[in-house]
XYZ file of N, CA and C in Angstrom:
540
model
N 32.054 -41.391 -2.530
C 31.043 -40.842 -3.389
C 30.372 -39.645 -2.719
N 30.125 -39.753 -1.388
C 29.480 -38.665 -0.674
C 30.374 -37.456 -0.555
N 31.690 -37.677 -0.450
C 32.631 -36.578 -0.311
C 32.700 -35.729 -1.550
N 32.646 -36.336 -2.723
C 32.738 -35.558 -3.960
C 31.464 -34.755 -4.187
N 30.330 -35.293 -3.754
C 29.064 -34.554 -3.877
C 29.053 -33.324 -2.987
N 29.567 -33.475 -1.779
C 29.637 -32.351 -0.852
C 30.622 -31.313 -1.365
N 31.741 -31.759 -1.875
C 32.740 -30.836 -2.418
C 32.165 -30.077 -3.608
N 31.423 -30.765 -4.477
C 30.819 -30.084 -5.630
C 29.779 -29.065 -5.178
N 29.033 -29.417 -4.154
C 28.013 -28.505 -3.648
C 28.663 -27.259 -3.048
N 29.742 -27.459 -2.266
C 30.446 -26.320 -1.685
C 31.072 -25.450 -2.759
N 31.616 -26.071 -3.795
C 32.191 -25.315 -4.907
C 31.106 -24.500 -5.608
N 29.939 -25.099 -5.792
C 28.817 -24.400 -6.404
C 28.388 -23.205 -5.549
N 28.321 -23.407 -4.229
C 27.961 -22.315 -3.326
C 28.978 -21.176 -3.381
N 30.248 -21.525 -3.373
C 31.286 -20.495 -3.385
C 31.329 -19.733 -4.699
N 31.128 -20.422 -5.806
C 31.171 -19.730 -7.096
C 29.947 -18.845 -7.305
N 28.848 -19.161 -6.656
C 27.622 -18.370 -6.801
C 27.257 -17.634 -5.514
N 28.250 -17.371 -4.681
C 28.003 -16.731 -3.399
C 27.319 -15.378 -3.550
N 27.795 -14.574 -4.499
C 27.210 -13.248 -4.685
C 25.758 -13.331 -5.138
N 25.440 -14.332 -5.939
C 24.070 -14.498 -6.424
C 23.150 -14.946 -5.290
N 23.658 -15.779 -4.404
C 22.852 -16.277 -3.292
C 22.775 -15.276 -2.135
N 23.890 -14.653 -1.806
C 23.930 -13.743 -0.659
C 23.343 -12.376 -0.979
N 23.418 -11.961 -2.234
C 22.931 -10.637 -2.622
C 21.499 -10.363 -2.196
N 20.547 -11.205 -2.597
C 19.157 -10.942 -2.181
C 18.937 -11.021 -0.672
N 19.674 -11.890 -0.010
C 19.521 -12.002 1.449
C 20.006 -10.722 2.115
N 21.167 -10.224 1.693
C 21.750 -9.036 2.316
C 21.007 -7.770 1.908
N 20.609 -7.674 0.647
C 20.004 -6.430 0.180
C 18.501 -6.346 0.409
N 17.819 -7.478 0.488
C 16.356 -7.438 0.611
C 15.798 -8.157 1.834
N 16.155 -9.423 2.033
C 15.514 -10.229 3.071
C 15.794 -9.671 4.466
N 17.060 -9.504 4.816
C 17.373 -8.986 6.145
C 16.864 -7.554 6.337
N 17.075 -6.634 5.379
C 16.533 -5.284 5.572
C 15.006 -5.248 5.709
N 14.303 -6.112 4.978
C 12.848 -6.170 5.146
C 12.482 -6.604 6.559
N 13.141 -7.649 7.037
C 12.902 -8.140 8.391
C 13.213 -7.055 9.422
N 14.359 -6.409 9.272
C 14.764 -5.374 10.224
C 13.841 -4.155 10.143
N 13.353 -3.839 8.968
C 12.430 -2.707 8.816
C 11.111 -2.987 9.513
N 10.620 -4.203 9.392
C 9.377 -4.567 10.079
C 9.571 -4.499 11.588
N 10.705 -5.000 12.065
C 10.994 -4.911 13.506
C 11.102 -3.456 13.949
N 11.691 -2.601 13.103
C 11.837 -1.184 13.447
C 10.473 -0.491 13.530
N 9.566 -0.872 12.671
C 8.222 -0.294 12.711
C 7.541 -0.625 14.030
N 7.783 -1.820 14.534
C 7.120 -2.283 15.753
C 7.739 -1.730 17.034
N 8.927 -1.156 16.956
C 9.533 -0.575 18.151
C 9.160 0.893 18.262
N 9.400 1.460 19.421
C 9.084 2.867 19.646
C 10.288 3.775 19.368
N 11.439 3.191 19.122
C 12.661 3.971 18.919
C 12.718 4.560 17.515
N 12.966 5.858 17.396
C 13.100 6.464 16.067
C 14.467 6.197 15.427
N 15.433 5.727 16.222
C 16.785 5.511 15.707
C 16.795 4.400 14.667
N 16.163 3.271 14.977
C 16.150 2.179 14.005
C 15.266 2.517 12.801
N 14.234 3.327 13.005
C 13.426 3.775 11.857
C 14.296 4.573 10.895
N 15.099 5.477 11.453
C 15.976 6.299 10.629
C 17.002 5.438 9.891
N 17.562 4.452 10.580
C 18.544 3.560 9.949
C 17.953 2.878 8.725
N 16.748 2.333 8.859
C 16.194 1.550 7.756
C 15.562 2.420 6.682
N 15.031 3.575 7.047
C 14.580 4.505 6.005
C 15.775 4.987 5.184
N 16.857 5.272 5.874
C 18.077 5.687 5.187
C 18.591 4.579 4.284
N 18.569 3.342 4.774
C 19.019 2.226 3.940
C 18.177 2.129 2.674
N 16.864 2.232 2.804
C 16.007 2.075 1.626
C 16.202 3.222 0.634
N 16.500 4.415 1.125
C 16.815 5.529 0.212
C 18.084 5.206 -0.568
N 19.116 4.733 0.136
C 20.379 4.403 -0.529
C 20.225 3.203 -1.455
N 19.457 2.207 -1.040
C 19.214 1.045 -1.899
C 18.507 1.476 -3.188
N 17.568 2.383 -3.071
C 16.884 2.897 -4.262
C 17.851 3.629 -5.174
N 18.763 4.393 -4.583
C 19.748 5.109 -5.395
C 20.691 4.135 -6.106
N 21.096 3.076 -5.418
C 21.951 2.055 -6.049
C 21.207 1.386 -7.194
N 19.944 1.064 -6.967
C 19.147 0.422 -8.013
C 18.981 1.344 -9.215
N 18.738 2.619 -8.975
C 18.639 3.579 -10.083
C 19.958 3.688 -10.841
N 21.064 3.671 -10.102
C 22.378 3.696 -10.735
C 22.560 2.466 -11.630
N 22.192 1.301 -11.105
C 22.334 0.064 -11.887
C 21.457 0.084 -13.130
N 20.260 0.574 -13.004
C 19.367 0.641 -14.164
C 19.880 1.629 -15.207
N 20.424 2.733 -14.742
C 20.920 3.759 -15.660
C 22.184 3.309 -16.393
N 23.080 2.674 -15.675
C 24.368 2.303 -16.248
C 24.511 0.798 -16.450
N 23.434 0.132 -16.793
C 23.437 -1.331 -16.938
C 24.439 -1.798 -17.993
N 24.523 -1.099 -19.100
C 25.455 -1.495 -20.176
C 26.910 -1.401 -19.721
N 27.229 -0.396 -18.937
C 28.594 -0.245 -18.430
C 28.885 -1.274 -17.341
N 27.924 -1.501 -16.470
C 28.126 -2.410 -15.340
C 28.340 -3.847 -15.798
N 27.696 -4.256 -16.878
C 27.859 -5.640 -17.334
C 29.287 -5.937 -17.782
N 30.089 -4.916 -18.032
C 31.499 -5.100 -18.391
C 32.405 -5.177 -17.175
N 31.859 -4.934 -15.994
C 32.649 -4.972 -14.766
C 32.385 -6.292 -14.041
N 33.332 -7.248 -14.109
C 33.088 -8.555 -13.495
C 33.037 -8.518 -11.967
N 33.601 -7.498 -11.364
C 33.648 -7.412 -9.908
C 32.479 -6.613 -9.337
N 31.577 -6.106 -10.187
C 30.488 -5.253 -9.710
C 29.633 -5.940 -8.648
N 29.245 -7.173 -8.882
C 28.355 -7.849 -7.930
C 29.025 -8.018 -6.572
N 30.335 -8.286 -6.561
C 31.050 -8.411 -5.292
C 31.198 -7.055 -4.601
N 31.511 -6.033 -5.368
C 31.639 -4.688 -4.795
C 30.306 -4.226 -4.216
N 29.224 -4.481 -4.935
C 27.898 -4.103 -4.451
C 27.548 -4.877 -3.170
N 27.897 -6.163 -3.139
C 27.620 -6.989 -1.958
C 28.389 -6.474 -0.743
N 29.658 -6.162 -0.918
C 30.469 -5.648 0.195
C 29.933 -4.297 0.661
N 29.631 -3.414 -0.286
C 29.096 -2.095 0.061
C 27.746 -2.218 0.775
N 26.892 -3.098 0.289
C 25.586 -3.292 0.913
C 25.723 -3.879 2.312
N 26.658 -4.802 2.497
C 26.914 -5.336 3.844
C 27.322 -4.214 4.786
N 28.170 -3.325 4.303
C 28.601 -2.188 5.106
C 27.415 -1.284 5.453
N 26.482 -1.112 4.513
C 25.290 -0.301 4.774
C 24.354 -0.970 5.772
N 24.201 -2.289 5.660
C 23.182 -3.030 6.407
C 23.605 -3.373 7.825
N 24.830 -3.786 8.026
C 25.263 -4.268 9.341
C 25.264 -3.107 10.332
N 24.462 -3.215 11.387
C 24.328 -2.111 12.343
C 25.638 -1.699 13.019
N 26.580 -2.603 13.140
C 27.861 -2.278 13.772
C 28.571 -1.141 13.029
N 28.488 -1.136 11.703
C 29.169 -0.129 10.886
C 28.349 1.142 10.715
N 27.037 1.048 10.723
C 26.134 2.187 10.470
C 26.503 2.907 9.185
N 26.789 2.132 8.163
C 27.188 2.698 6.877
C 26.105 3.525 6.233
N 24.852 3.097 6.357
C 23.752 3.845 5.751
C 23.659 5.243 6.361
N 23.764 5.323 7.669
C 23.701 6.623 8.332
C 24.892 7.493 7.932
N 26.069 6.893 7.825
C 27.264 7.645 7.445
C 27.141 8.228 6.040
N 26.763 7.401 5.082
C 26.637 7.870 3.692
C 25.575 8.947 3.595
N 24.456 8.722 4.260
C 23.379 9.708 4.183
C 23.804 11.040 4.783
N 24.382 11.007 5.985
C 24.763 12.246 6.676
C 25.884 12.999 5.963
N 26.845 12.275 5.372
C 28.012 12.942 4.798
C 27.903 13.234 3.306
N 27.038 12.539 2.589
C 26.982 12.730 1.136
C 25.595 13.106 0.621
N 24.580 12.356 0.981
C 23.248 12.573 0.418
C 22.578 13.797 1.028
N 22.538 13.864 2.342
C 21.829 14.952 3.019
C 22.402 16.329 2.700
N 23.725 16.532 2.743
C 24.244 17.868 2.399
C 23.884 18.280 0.969
N 23.889 17.344 0.067
C 23.535 17.663 -1.311
C 22.067 18.069 -1.414
N 21.182 17.304 -0.787
C 19.753 17.591 -0.878
C 19.372 18.844 -0.105
N 19.950 19.044 1.074
C 19.587 20.188 1.896
C 20.049 21.480 1.249
N 21.254 21.536 0.719
C 21.721 22.769 0.087
C 20.935 23.061 -1.178
N 20.544 22.052 -1.908
C 19.739 22.258 -3.110
C 18.320 22.676 -2.753
N 17.795 22.139 -1.664
C 16.416 22.415 -1.296
C 16.247 23.855 -0.833
N 17.280 24.458 -0.290
C 17.166 25.836 0.163
C 17.029 26.796 -1.013
N 17.612 26.440 -2.150
C 17.547 27.343 -3.280
C 16.299 27.116 -4.124
N 16.045 25.893 -4.509
C 14.887 25.574 -5.331
C 14.296 24.263 -4.840
N 13.034 24.275 -4.559
C 12.370 23.062 -4.113
C 11.769 22.376 -5.330
N 12.501 21.435 -5.914
C 12.035 20.792 -7.141
C 11.010 19.713 -6.876
N 10.829 19.325 -5.625
C 9.911 18.234 -5.321
C 8.496 18.714 -5.048
N 8.293 20.010 -4.848
C 6.970 20.510 -4.515
C 6.140 20.684 -5.782
N 5.051 19.984 -5.820
C 4.083 20.136 -6.905
C 2.740 20.402 -6.237
N 2.181 21.596 -6.443
C 0.923 21.892 -5.764
C -0.192 20.960 -6.223
N -1.018 20.593 -5.271
C -2.099 19.662 -5.540
C -3.337 20.439 -5.965
N -3.886 20.110 -7.132
C -5.106 20.735 -7.608
C -6.098 19.649 -7.966
N -7.355 19.921 -7.646
C -8.396 18.963 -8.006
C -8.650 19.010 -9.509
N -8.789 20.203 -10.027
C -8.940 20.404 -11.461
C -8.546 21.842 -11.775
N -8.594 22.214 -13.031
C -8.126 23.552 -13.397
C -9.082 24.651 -12.938
N -10.320 24.293 -12.608
C -11.296 25.276 -12.181
C -11.404 25.390 -10.661
N -10.603 24.628 -9.942
C -10.704 24.668 -8.485
C -10.176 25.989 -7.959
N -10.735 26.411 -6.842
C -10.351 27.671 -6.230
C -9.077 27.477 -5.421
N -8.301 28.517 -5.237
C -7.096 28.390 -4.414
C -7.479 28.119 -2.964
N -6.495 27.663 -2.195
C -6.741 27.359 -0.793
C -7.203 28.601 -0.049
N -8.141 28.419 0.850
C -8.551 29.515 1.712
C -7.588 29.599 2.891
N -7.814 30.560 3.746
C -6.891 30.794 4.850
C -6.862 29.631 5.838
N -8.004 28.974 6.037
C -8.027 27.845 6.965
C -7.209 26.675 6.440
N -7.319 26.397 5.164
C -6.551 25.303 4.578
C -5.057 25.614 4.646
N -4.706 26.860 4.345
C -3.299 27.253 4.421
C -2.775 27.126 5.855
N -3.596 27.521 6.835
C -3.193 27.405 8.232
C -3.038 25.936 8.637
N -3.965 25.091 8.198
C -3.859 23.662 8.512
C -2.597 23.055 7.918
N -2.274 23.423 6.693
C -1.050 22.910 6.062
C 0.180 23.371 6.838
N 0.180 24.647 7.248
C 1.314 25.167 8.003
C 1.469 24.427 9.320
N 0.366 24.173 10.007
C 0.414 23.463 11.287
C 0.902 22.038 11.088
N 0.475 21.381 10.019
C 0.936 20.022 9.745
C 2.432 19.983 9.487
N 2.944 20.985 8.781
C 4.364 20.996 8.435
C 5.245 21.450 9.592
N 4.790 22.465 10.335
C 5.659 23.092 11.332
C 5.205 22.902 12.770
N 3.989 22.454 12.976
C 3.489 22.230 14.327
C 2.703 23.415 14.857
N 1.860 23.170 15.857
C 1.014 24.241 16.395
C 1.796 25.329 17.130
N 2.924 24.969 17.732
C 3.714 25.988 18.444
C 4.278 27.021 17.477
N 4.762 26.571 16.328
C 5.297 27.501 15.327
C 4.193 28.401 14.793
N 2.997 27.867 14.656
C 1.861 28.657 14.177
C 1.508 29.749 15.186
N 1.496 29.396 16.473
C 1.201 30.386 17.505
C 2.265 31.472 17.549
N 3.532 31.097 17.396
C 4.609 32.095 17.377
C 4.443 33.049 16.204
N 4.038 32.497 15.053
C 3.839 33.334 13.882
C 2.699 34.322 14.125
N 1.633 33.882 14.761
C 0.507 34.772 15.058
C 0.944 35.868 16.026
N 1.709 35.501 17.049
C 2.177 36.504 18.019
C 3.110 37.504 17.358
N 3.962 37.043 16.447
C 4.837 37.976 15.729
C 4.033 38.927 14.868
N 2.976 38.420 14.222
C 2.175 39.292 13.361
C 1.388 40.303 14.187
N 0.957 39.931 15.378
C 0.250 40.880 16.251
C 1.183 42.006 16.680
N 2.448 41.673 16.896
C 3.417 42.682 17.320
C 3.758 43.650 16.196
N 3.667 43.229 14.963
C 4.056 44.089 13.849
C 2.915 44.961 13.345
N 1.652 44.634 13.641
C 0.518 45.427 13.178
C 0.266 46.549 14.189
N 0.175 47.791 13.703
C -0.060 48.905 14.631
C -1.419 48.763 15.323
N -1.504 49.304 16.517
C -2.734 49.174 17.292
C -3.882 49.981 16.700
N -3.593 50.924 15.813
C -4.650 51.739 15.216
C -5.233 51.097 13.964
N -4.821 49.895 13.634
C -5.322 49.267 12.413
C -6.750 48.787 12.599
N -7.416 48.545 11.499
C -8.789 48.077 11.529
C -8.880 46.556 11.453
N -7.770 45.850 11.565
C -7.780 44.407 11.472
C -8.285 43.779 12.759
N -9.061 42.714 12.612
C -9.455 41.935 13.782
C -8.954 40.524 13.589
N -8.562 39.903 14.677
C -8.021 38.562 14.589
C -9.058 37.497 14.859
N -10.102 37.872 15.565
C -11.087 36.861 15.924
C -12.465 37.506 15.912
N -13.386 36.858 15.271
C -14.740 37.352 15.258
C -15.676 36.169 15.382
N -16.424 36.119 16.453
C -17.336 35.000 16.659
C -18.574 35.109 15.783
N -18.881 36.284 15.283
C -20.079 36.458 14.482
C -19.871 36.036 13.022
N -18.622 35.886 12.601
C -18.363 35.534 11.204
C -18.430 34.021 11.016
N -19.070 33.594 9.959
C -19.112 32.163 9.640
C -18.911 31.986 8.150
N -18.342 30.853 7.784
C -18.123 30.550 6.377
C -19.391 29.966 5.778
N -19.809 30.513 4.638
C -20.975 29.945 3.971
C -20.559 28.780 3.087
N -19.422 28.903 2.456
C -18.911 27.823 1.596
C -17.561 27.406 2.118
N -17.351 26.124 2.204
C -16.063 25.608 2.634
C -15.378 25.038 1.404
N -14.352 25.721 0.906
C -13.671 25.325 -0.325
C -12.504 24.395 -0.083
N -12.361 23.917 1.146
C -11.208 23.077 1.452
C -11.314 21.714 0.817
N -12.466 21.223 0.483
C -12.583 19.845 0.020
C -12.956 19.756 -1.406
């Protein structure tokens, strides 16, 4: 009697393997590994799991978009499970491979021509444009202080010495700060 119960349980596990293993492979382990990556100082594991979550989001968007087509494919859940295992298991580094060879070249080449993700932040329609300090702070945040200093040195070299421009004035002060 005990043998048939165990056999039925194993048969149930095998027939529903994709349903049981899918969430563990796609969510539980990556969540655990992502938390561990946050706690380490190494940027390599951060990159692995950020890349995985980008690819997982793309797979989920694909599934949502083509749900009617996917329901006709009986092997989809197994194919997704195998592909996700390849992405998740660190030995294969599938997430890094897919990102470096397919996703990144597509995004980088597109980003050089048109940046579709940039939406300027405005408080309201009557807000004033950024002042020079805000623009400088944004540049430093994006490119770092060394790049900002190089840009200043390049601009000093290009302005003729007979110009009336001054770069620093201790007597000038801002009466209104429009940055906030």
